[in-house]
CSV table of C-alpha atoms and ligand atoms in Angstrom, one decimal:
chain,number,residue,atom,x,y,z
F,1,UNK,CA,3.1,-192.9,200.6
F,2,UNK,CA,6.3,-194.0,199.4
F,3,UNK,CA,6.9,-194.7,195.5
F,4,UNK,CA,8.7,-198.0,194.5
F,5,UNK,CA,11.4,-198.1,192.0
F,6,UNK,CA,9.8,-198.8,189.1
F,7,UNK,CA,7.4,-196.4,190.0
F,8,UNK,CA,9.7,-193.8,189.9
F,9,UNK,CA,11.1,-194.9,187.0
F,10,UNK,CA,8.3,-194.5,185.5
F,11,UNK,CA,7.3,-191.0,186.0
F,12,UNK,CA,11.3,-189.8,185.4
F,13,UNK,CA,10.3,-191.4,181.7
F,14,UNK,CA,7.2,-189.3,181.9
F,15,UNK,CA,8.5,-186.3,182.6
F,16,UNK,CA,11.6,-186.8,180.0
F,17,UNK,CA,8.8,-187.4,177.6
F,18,UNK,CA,6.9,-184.7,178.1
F,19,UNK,CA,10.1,-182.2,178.1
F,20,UNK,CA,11.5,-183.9,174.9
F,21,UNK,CA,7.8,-183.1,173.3
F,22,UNK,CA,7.7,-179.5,174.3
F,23,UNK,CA,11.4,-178.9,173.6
F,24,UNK,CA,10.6,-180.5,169.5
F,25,UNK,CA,7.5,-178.3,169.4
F,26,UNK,CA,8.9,-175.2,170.1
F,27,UNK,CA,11.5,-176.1,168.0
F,28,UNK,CA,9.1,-176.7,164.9
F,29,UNK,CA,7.0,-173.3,165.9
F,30,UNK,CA,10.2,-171.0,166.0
F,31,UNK,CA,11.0,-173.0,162.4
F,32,UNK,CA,7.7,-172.4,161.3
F,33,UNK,CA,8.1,-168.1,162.5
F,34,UNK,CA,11.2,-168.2,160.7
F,35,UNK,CA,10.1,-169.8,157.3
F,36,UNK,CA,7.1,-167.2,157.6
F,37,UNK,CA,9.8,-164.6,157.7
F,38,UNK,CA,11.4,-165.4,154.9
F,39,UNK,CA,8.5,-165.4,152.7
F,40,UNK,CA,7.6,-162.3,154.0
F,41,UNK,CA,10.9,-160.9,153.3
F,42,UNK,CA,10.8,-162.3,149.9
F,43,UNK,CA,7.5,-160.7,149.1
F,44,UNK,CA,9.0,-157.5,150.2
F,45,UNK,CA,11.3,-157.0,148.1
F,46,UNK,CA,9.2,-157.9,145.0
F,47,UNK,CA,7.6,-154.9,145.8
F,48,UNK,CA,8.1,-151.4,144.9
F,49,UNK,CA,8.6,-149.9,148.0
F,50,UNK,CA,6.5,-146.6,147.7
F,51,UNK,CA,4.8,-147.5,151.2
F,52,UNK,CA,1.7,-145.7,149.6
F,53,UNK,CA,-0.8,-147.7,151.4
F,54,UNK,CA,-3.0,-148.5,148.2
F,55,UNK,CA,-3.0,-152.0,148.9
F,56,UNK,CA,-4.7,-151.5,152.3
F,57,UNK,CA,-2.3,-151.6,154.6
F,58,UNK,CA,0.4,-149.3,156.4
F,59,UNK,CA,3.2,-150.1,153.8
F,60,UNK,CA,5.3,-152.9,151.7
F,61,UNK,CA,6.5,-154.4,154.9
F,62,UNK,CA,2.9,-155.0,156.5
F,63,UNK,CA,1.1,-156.3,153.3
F,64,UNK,CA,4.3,-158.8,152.2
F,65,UNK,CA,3.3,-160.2,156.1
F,66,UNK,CA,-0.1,-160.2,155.7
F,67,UNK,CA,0.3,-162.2,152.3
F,68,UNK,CA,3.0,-164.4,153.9
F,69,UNK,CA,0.4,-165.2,156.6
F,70,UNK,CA,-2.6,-165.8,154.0
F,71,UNK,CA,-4.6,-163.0,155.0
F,72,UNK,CA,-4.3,-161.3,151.8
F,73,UNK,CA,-3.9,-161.7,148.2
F,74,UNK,CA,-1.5,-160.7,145.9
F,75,UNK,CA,-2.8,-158.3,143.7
F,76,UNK,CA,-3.6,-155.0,145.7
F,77,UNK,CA,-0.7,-153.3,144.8
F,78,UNK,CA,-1.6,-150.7,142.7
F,79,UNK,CA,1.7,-149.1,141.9
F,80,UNK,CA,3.3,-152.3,141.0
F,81,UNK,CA,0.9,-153.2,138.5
F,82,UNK,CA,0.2,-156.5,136.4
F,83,UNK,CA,3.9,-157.4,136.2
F,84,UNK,CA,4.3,-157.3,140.5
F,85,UNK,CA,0.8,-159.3,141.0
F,86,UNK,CA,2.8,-162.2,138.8
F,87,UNK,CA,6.1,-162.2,140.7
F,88,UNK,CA,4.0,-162.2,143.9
F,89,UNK,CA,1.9,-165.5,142.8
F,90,UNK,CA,5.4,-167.1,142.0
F,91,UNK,CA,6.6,-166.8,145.1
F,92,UNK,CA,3.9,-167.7,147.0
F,93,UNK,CA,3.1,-170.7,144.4
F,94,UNK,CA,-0.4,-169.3,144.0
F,95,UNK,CA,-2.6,-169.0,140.9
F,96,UNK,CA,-3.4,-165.1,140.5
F,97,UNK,CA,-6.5,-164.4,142.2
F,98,UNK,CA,-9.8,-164.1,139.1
F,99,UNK,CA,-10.5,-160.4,140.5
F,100,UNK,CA,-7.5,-159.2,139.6
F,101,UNK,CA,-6.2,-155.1,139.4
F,102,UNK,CA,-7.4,-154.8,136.3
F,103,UNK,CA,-10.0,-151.5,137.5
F,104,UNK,CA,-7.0,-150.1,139.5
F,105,UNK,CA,-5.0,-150.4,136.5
F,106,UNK,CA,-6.9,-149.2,133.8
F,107,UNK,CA,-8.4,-146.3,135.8
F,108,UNK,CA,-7.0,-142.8,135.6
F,109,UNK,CA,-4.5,-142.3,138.3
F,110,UNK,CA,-5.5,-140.2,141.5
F,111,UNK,CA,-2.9,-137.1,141.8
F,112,UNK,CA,-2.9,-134.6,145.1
F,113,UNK,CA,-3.8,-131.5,143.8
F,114,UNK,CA,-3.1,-128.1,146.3
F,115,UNK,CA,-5.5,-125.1,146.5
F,116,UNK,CA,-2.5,-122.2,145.8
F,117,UNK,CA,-4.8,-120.1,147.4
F,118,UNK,CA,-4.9,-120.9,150.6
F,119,UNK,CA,-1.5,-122.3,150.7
F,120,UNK,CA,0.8,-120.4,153.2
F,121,UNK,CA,4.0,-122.3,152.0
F,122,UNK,CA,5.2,-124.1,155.3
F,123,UNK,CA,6.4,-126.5,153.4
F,124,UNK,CA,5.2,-129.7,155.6
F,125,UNK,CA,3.5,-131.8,152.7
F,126,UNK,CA,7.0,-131.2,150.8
F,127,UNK,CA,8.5,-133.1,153.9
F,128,UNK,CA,6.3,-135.9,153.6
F,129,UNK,CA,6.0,-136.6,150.0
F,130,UNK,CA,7.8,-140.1,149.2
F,131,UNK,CA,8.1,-139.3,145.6
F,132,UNK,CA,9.7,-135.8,145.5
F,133,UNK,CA,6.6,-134.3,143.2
F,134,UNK,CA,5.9,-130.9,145.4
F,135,UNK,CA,7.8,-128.5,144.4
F,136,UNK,CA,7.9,-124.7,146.0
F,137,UNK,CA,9.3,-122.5,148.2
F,138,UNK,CA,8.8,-121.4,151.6
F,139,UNK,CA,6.1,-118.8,152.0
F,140,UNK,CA,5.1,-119.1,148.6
F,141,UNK,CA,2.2,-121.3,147.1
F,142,UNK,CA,3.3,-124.8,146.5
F,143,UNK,CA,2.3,-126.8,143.5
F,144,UNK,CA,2.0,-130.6,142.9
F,145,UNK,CA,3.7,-132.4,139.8
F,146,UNK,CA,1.2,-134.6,138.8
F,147,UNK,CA,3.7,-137.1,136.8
F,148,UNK,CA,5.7,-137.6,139.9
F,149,UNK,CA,2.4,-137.8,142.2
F,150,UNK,CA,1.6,-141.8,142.9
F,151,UNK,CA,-1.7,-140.2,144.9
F,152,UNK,CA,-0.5,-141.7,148.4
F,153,UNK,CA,-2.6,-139.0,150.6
F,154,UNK,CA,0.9,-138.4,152.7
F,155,UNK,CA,0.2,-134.2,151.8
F,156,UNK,CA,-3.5,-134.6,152.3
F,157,UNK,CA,-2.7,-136.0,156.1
F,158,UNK,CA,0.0,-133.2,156.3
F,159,UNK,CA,-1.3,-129.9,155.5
F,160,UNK,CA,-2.1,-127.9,158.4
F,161,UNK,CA,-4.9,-125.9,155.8
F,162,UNK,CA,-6.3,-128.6,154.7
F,163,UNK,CA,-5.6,-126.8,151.0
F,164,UNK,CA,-4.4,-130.1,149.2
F,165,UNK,CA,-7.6,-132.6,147.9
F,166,UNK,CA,-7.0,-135.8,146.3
F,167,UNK,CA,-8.8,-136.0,142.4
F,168,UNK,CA,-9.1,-138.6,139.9
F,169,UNK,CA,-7.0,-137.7,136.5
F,170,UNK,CA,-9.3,-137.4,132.9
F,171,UNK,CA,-9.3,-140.2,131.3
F,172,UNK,CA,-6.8,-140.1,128.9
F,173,UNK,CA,-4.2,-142.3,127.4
F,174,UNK,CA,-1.9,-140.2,129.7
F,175,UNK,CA,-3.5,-140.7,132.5
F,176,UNK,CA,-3.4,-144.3,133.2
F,177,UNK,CA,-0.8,-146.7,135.6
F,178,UNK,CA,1.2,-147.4,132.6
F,179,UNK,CA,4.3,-147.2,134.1
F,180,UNK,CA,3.6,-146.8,137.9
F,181,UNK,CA,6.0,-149.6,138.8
F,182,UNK,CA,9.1,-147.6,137.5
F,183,UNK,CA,8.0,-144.7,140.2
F,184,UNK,CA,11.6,-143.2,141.7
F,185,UNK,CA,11.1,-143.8,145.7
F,186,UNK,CA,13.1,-140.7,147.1
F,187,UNK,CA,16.0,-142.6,150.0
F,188,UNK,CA,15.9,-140.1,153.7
K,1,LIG,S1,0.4,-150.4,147.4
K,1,LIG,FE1,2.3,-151.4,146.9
K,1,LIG,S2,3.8,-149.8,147.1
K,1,LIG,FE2,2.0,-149.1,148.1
K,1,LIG,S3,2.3,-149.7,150.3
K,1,LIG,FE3,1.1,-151.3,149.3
K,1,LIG,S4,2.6,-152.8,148.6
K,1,LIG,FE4,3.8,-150.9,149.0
K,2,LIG,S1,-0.2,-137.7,147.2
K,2,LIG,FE1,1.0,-136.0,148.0
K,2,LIG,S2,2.6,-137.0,149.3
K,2,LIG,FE2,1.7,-138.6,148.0
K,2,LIG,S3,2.9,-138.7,146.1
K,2,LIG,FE3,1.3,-137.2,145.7
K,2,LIG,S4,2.1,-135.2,146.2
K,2,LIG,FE4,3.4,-136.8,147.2
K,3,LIG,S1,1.4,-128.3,153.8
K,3,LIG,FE1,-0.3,-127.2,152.9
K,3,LIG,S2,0.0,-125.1,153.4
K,3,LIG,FE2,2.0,-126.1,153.8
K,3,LIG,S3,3.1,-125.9,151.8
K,3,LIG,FE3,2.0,-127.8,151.7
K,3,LIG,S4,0.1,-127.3,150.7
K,3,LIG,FE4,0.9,-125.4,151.4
């Protein structure tokens, strides 16, 4: 079966049409990708950058996404504290969610303790700390600052002896997230 002219024409228009549909689509997903990206990136660096995992997930990078992609809220960040949670709402142009980190806040801090003796001094959890806060030497028991410690379980994960526990701080003025946010992030 043979096709007229204006048959043909009309399925070239088709086809054009369809083409110029896909091609305006793809270009509004890879815009959409892109302005996701931003956020995320913008979230990111409102962060501290302690990649502790307190929040839930596998470091800064992965919860600024998961908030970017409104999966998450913005105030599980436990080391960044009250003063984070706000600059997170601003930039998502979100009201701060009503259960908000109050209890993480104003609960003593968790610190990585290490059973000295069982420790054999390999020196692996030193490796692994973000912060800097175990301090020994090799083949002698190692010992955890608690000041420096933002209780990230990194050493816990690490120790071949399984010697280092995580505990809960008394409940002291001391002891609280006061001034988590200003933790020093060691640079490898
Ligand atoms: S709790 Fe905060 S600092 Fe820790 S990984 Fe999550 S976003 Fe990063
Ligand atoms: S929990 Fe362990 S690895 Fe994490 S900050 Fe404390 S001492 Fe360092
Ligand atoms: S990883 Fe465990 S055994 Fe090795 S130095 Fe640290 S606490 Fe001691």
């Amino acid at each position: 079966m043979l096709l007229n002219l204006n048959e043909i024409h009309f399925l070239l228009a088709g086809a054009f049409a369809l083409f110029a549909l896909g091609f305006v689509l793809s270009l509004l997903a890879r815009s959409k990708a892109q302005d996701g990206n931003d956020l995320a990136q913008r979230l990111e660096q409102a962060l501290p950058g302690a990649q502790c995992a307190q929040c839930g997930f596998p470091g800064c990078r992965a919860y600024a996404e998961a908030m970017a992609q409104g999966t998450a809220p913005c105030n599980k960040c436990t080391p960044g504290g009250q003063d984070t949670t706000e600059q997170l709402a601003a930039i998502l142009g979100t009201p701060i969610p009503e259960d908000d980190n109050d209890d993480a806040i104003f609960t003593p801090r968790q610190v990585a303790i290490i059973h000295e003796s069982l420790c054999t001094g390999c020196g692996k959890c030193t490796r692994h700390c973000p912060v800097d806060a175990i301090e020994g030497t090799v083949r002698m028991p190692h010992h955890i600052n608690e000041r420096e410690c933002i209780g990230c379980n990194e050493c816990v994960k690490t120790c071949p002896e399984r010697c280092i526990e995580l505990v809960r701080l008394e409940p002291t003025l001391a002891n609280y997230n006061w001034d988590l946010k200003a933790i020093r992030v060691k640079r490898t």
